[in-house]
Tab-separated table of C-alpha atoms in Angstrom:
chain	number	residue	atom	x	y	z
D	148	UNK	CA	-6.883	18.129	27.150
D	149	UNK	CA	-5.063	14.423	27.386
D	150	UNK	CA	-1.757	14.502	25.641
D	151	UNK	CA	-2.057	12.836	22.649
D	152	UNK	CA	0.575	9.995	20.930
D	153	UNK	CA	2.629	11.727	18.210
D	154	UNK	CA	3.220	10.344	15.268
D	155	UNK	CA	6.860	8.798	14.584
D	156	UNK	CA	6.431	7.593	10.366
D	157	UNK	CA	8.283	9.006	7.770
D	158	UNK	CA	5.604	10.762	5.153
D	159	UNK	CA	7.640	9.990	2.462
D	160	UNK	CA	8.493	6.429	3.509
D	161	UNK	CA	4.543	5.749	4.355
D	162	UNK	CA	3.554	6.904	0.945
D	163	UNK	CA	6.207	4.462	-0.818
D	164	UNK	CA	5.333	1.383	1.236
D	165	UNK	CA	1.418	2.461	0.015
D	166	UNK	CA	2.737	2.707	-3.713
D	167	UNK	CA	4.756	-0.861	-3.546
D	168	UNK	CA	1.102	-2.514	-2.528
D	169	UNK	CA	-1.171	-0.690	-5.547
D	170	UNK	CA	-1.479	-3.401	-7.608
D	171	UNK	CA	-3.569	-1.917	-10.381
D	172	UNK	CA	-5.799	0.054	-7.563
D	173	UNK	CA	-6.781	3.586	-8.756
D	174	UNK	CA	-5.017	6.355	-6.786
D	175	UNK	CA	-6.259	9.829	-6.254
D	176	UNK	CA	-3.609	12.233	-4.088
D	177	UNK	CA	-5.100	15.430	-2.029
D	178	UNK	CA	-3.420	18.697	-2.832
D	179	UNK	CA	0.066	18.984	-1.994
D	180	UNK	CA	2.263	16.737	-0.134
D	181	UNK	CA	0.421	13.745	-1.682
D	182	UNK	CA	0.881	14.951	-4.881
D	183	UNK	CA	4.786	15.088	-4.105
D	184	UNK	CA	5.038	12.106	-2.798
D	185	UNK	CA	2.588	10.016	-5.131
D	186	UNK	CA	5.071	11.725	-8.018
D	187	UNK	CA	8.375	10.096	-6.733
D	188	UNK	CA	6.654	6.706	-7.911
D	189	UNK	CA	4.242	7.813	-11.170
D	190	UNK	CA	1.814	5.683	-12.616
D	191	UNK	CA	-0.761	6.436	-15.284
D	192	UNK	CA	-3.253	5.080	-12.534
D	193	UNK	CA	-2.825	7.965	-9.977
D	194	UNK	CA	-5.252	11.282	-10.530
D	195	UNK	CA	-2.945	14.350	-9.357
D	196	UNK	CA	-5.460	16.811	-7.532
D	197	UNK	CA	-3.646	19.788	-8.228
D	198	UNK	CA	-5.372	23.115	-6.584
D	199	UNK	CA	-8.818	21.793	-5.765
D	200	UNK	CA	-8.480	21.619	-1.513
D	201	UNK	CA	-10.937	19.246	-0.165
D	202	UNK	CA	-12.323	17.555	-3.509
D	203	UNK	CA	-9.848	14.253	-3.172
D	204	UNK	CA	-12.280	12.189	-1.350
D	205	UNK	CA	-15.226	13.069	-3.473
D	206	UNK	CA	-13.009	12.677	-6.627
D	207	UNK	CA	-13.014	9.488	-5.084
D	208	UNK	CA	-16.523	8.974	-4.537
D	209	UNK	CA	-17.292	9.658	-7.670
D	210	UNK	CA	-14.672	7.527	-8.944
D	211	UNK	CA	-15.369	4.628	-6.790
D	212	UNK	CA	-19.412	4.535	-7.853
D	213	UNK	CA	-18.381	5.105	-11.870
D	214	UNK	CA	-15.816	2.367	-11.736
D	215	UNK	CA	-17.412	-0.221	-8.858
D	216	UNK	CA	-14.671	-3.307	-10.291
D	217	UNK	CA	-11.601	-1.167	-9.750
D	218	UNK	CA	-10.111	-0.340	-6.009
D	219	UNK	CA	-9.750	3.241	-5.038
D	220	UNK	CA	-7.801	4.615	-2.751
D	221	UNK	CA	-7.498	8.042	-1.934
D	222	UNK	CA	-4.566	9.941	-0.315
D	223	UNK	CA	-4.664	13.335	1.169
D	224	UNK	CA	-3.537	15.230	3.986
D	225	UNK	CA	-5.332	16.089	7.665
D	226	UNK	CA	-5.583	19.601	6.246
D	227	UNK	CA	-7.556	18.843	2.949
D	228	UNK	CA	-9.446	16.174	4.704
D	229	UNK	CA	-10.812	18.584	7.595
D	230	UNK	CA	-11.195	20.971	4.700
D	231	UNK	CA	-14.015	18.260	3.329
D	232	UNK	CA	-16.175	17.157	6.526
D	233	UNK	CA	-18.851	17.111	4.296
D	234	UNK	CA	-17.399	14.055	2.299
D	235	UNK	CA	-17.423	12.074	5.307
D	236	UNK	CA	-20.874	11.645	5.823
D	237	UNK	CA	-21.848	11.159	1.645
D	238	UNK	CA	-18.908	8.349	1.553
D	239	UNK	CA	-20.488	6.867	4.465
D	240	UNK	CA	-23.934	7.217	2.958
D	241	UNK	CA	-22.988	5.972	-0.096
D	242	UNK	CA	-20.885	3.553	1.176
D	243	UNK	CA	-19.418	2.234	-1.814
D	244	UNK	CA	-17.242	-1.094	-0.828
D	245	UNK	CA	-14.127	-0.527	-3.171
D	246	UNK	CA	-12.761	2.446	-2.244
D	247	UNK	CA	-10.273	3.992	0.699
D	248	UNK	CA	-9.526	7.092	2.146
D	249	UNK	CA	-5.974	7.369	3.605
D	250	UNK	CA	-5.133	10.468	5.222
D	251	UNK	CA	-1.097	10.965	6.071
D	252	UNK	CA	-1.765	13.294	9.042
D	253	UNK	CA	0.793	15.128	10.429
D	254	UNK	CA	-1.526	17.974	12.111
D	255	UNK	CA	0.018	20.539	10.388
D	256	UNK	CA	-0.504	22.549	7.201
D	257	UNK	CA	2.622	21.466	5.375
D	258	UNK	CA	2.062	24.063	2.617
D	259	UNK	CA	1.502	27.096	4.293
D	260	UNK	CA	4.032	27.167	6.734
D	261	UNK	CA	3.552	24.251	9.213
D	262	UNK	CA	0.394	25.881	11.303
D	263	UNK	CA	-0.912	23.204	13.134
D	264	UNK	CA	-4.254	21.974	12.068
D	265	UNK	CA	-7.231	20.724	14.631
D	266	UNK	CA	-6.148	17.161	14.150
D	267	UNK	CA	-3.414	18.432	16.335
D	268	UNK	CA	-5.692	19.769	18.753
D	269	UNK	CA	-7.809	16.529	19.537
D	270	UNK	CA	-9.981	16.622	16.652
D	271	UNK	CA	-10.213	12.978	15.839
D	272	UNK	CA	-10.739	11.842	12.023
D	273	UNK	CA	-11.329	8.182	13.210
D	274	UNK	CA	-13.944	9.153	15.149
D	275	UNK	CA	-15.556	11.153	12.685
D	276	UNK	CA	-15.476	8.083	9.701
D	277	UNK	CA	-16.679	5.629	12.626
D	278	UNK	CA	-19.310	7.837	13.334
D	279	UNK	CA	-20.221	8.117	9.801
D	280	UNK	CA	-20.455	4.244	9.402
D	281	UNK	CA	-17.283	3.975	7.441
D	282	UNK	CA	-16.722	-0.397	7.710
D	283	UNK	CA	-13.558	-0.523	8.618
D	284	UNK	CA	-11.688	2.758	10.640
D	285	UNK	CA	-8.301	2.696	12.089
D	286	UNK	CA	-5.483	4.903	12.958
D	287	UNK	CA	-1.727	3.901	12.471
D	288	UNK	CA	0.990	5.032	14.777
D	289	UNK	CA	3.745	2.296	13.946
D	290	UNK	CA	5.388	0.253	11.060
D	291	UNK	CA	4.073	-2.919	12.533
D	292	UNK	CA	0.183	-1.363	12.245
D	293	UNK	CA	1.361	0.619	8.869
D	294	UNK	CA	2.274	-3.296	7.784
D	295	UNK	CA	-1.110	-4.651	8.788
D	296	UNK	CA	-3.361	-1.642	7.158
D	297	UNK	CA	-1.361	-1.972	3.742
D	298	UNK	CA	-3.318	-5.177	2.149
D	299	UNK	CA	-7.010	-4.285	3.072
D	300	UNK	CA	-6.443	-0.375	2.016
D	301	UNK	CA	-6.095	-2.338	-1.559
D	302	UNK	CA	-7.168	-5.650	-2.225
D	303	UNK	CA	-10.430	-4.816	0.837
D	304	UNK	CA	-14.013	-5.231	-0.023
D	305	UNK	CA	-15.185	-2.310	2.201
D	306	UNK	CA	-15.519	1.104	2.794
D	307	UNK	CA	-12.496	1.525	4.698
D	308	UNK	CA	-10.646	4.810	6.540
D	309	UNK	CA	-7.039	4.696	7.632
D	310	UNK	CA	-5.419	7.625	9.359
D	311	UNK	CA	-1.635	7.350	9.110
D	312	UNK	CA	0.234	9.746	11.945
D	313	UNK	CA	3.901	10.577	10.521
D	314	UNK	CA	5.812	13.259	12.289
D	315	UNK	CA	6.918	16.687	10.654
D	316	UNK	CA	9.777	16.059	8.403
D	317	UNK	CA	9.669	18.271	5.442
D	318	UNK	CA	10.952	17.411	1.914
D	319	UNK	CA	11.375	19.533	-1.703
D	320	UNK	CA	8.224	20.216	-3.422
D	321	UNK	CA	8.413	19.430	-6.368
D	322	UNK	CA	6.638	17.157	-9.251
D	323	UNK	CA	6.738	16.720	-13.013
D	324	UNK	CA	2.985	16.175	-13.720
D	325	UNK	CA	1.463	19.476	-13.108
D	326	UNK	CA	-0.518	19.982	-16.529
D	327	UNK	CA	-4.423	19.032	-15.495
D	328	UNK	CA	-5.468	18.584	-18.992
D	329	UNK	CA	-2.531	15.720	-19.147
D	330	UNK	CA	-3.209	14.617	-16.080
D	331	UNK	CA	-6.787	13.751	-16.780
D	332	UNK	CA	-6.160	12.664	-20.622
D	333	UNK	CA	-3.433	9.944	-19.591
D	334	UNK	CA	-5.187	8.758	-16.356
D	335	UNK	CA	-8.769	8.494	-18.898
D	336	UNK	CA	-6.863	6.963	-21.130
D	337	UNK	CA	-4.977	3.992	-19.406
D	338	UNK	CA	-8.322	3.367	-16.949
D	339	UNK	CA	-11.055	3.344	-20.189
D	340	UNK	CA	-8.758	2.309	-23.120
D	341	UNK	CA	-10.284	3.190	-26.388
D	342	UNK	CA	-13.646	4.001	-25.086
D	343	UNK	CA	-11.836	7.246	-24.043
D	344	UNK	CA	-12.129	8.084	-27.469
D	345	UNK	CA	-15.538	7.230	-28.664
């Protein structure tokens, strides 16, 4: 197998450059890391996927052809997304035009103890969301590219698939938002405004 380029970005730092471009997108984080990461920066407009592994990118499907005026942009790991190849080929069916998938790969398992996943191992997502006619597909190795992604992952009119490689640094794991029932109530609430109550 050819040696492949490892990837040099800070997780955390990727995921706070993503959070200073949201504008009023709608954010849905993957199980875990995400979810960490997203919660440094809260906003009632991020969904918290707590415990469901591999149902961010359909939450965003789903969220993406309920809400076709809004931007979403979903951000998991390369462990959650290989856990959902079968989302890759209903986004690109559906193709809806307003919505993202971002994965921050760093072809390991971060929360089980750092096994390496097949991303790792030359499994390549970008080839995958190309080959399930995704518009727009790239893979980011470098701040400059990271720089040039940010704009169309939010303010983009197409199905779009960005795979961010950051290397292995680890950080605490911790949140505040971890109640689902709040989770869903506040994000309902501040996306449908008092029609979440009729």
């Amino acid at each position: 197998m050819a040696t492949q380029k490892q990837g040099t970005l800070d997780r955390r730092a990727v995921m706070s450059t993503l959070l200073d471009a949201r504008g009023d997108s709608l954010i849905v984080t993957g199980l875990g890391s995400s979810c960490y990461d997203a919660g440094t920066a809260d906003h009632p407009n991020t969904f918290y996927l707590w415990g469901g592994m591999g149902a961010a990118a359909m939450m965003g499907l789903g969220l993406a052809l309920a809400q076709p005026t809004r931007r979403v942009v979903v951000v998991t790991g390369d462990g959650e997304m290989l856990m959902a190849m079968g989302a890759f080929a209903t986004i690109g069916a559906k193709s809806p035009k307003n919505l993202s998938i971002v994965v921050i790969d760093n072809e390991h398992y971060s929360e089980t103890g750092m096994q390496p996943t097949h991303t790792g191992r030359g499994v390549d997502l970008f080839g995958i969301a190309e080959a399930c006619s995704f518009s727009t597909v790239q893979t980011v190795y470098t701040e400059k590219e990271l720089g040039a992604a940010i704009n169309p992952l939010f303010k983009g009119t197409s199905l779009m698939f960005c795979d961010i490689k950051v290397n292995t640094q680890r950080y605490p794991m911790s949140i505040r938002m971890r109640d689902g029932a709040h989770i869903k109530n506040r994000f309902r609430e501040n996306l449908l405004g008092q029609k979440a109550f009729d």
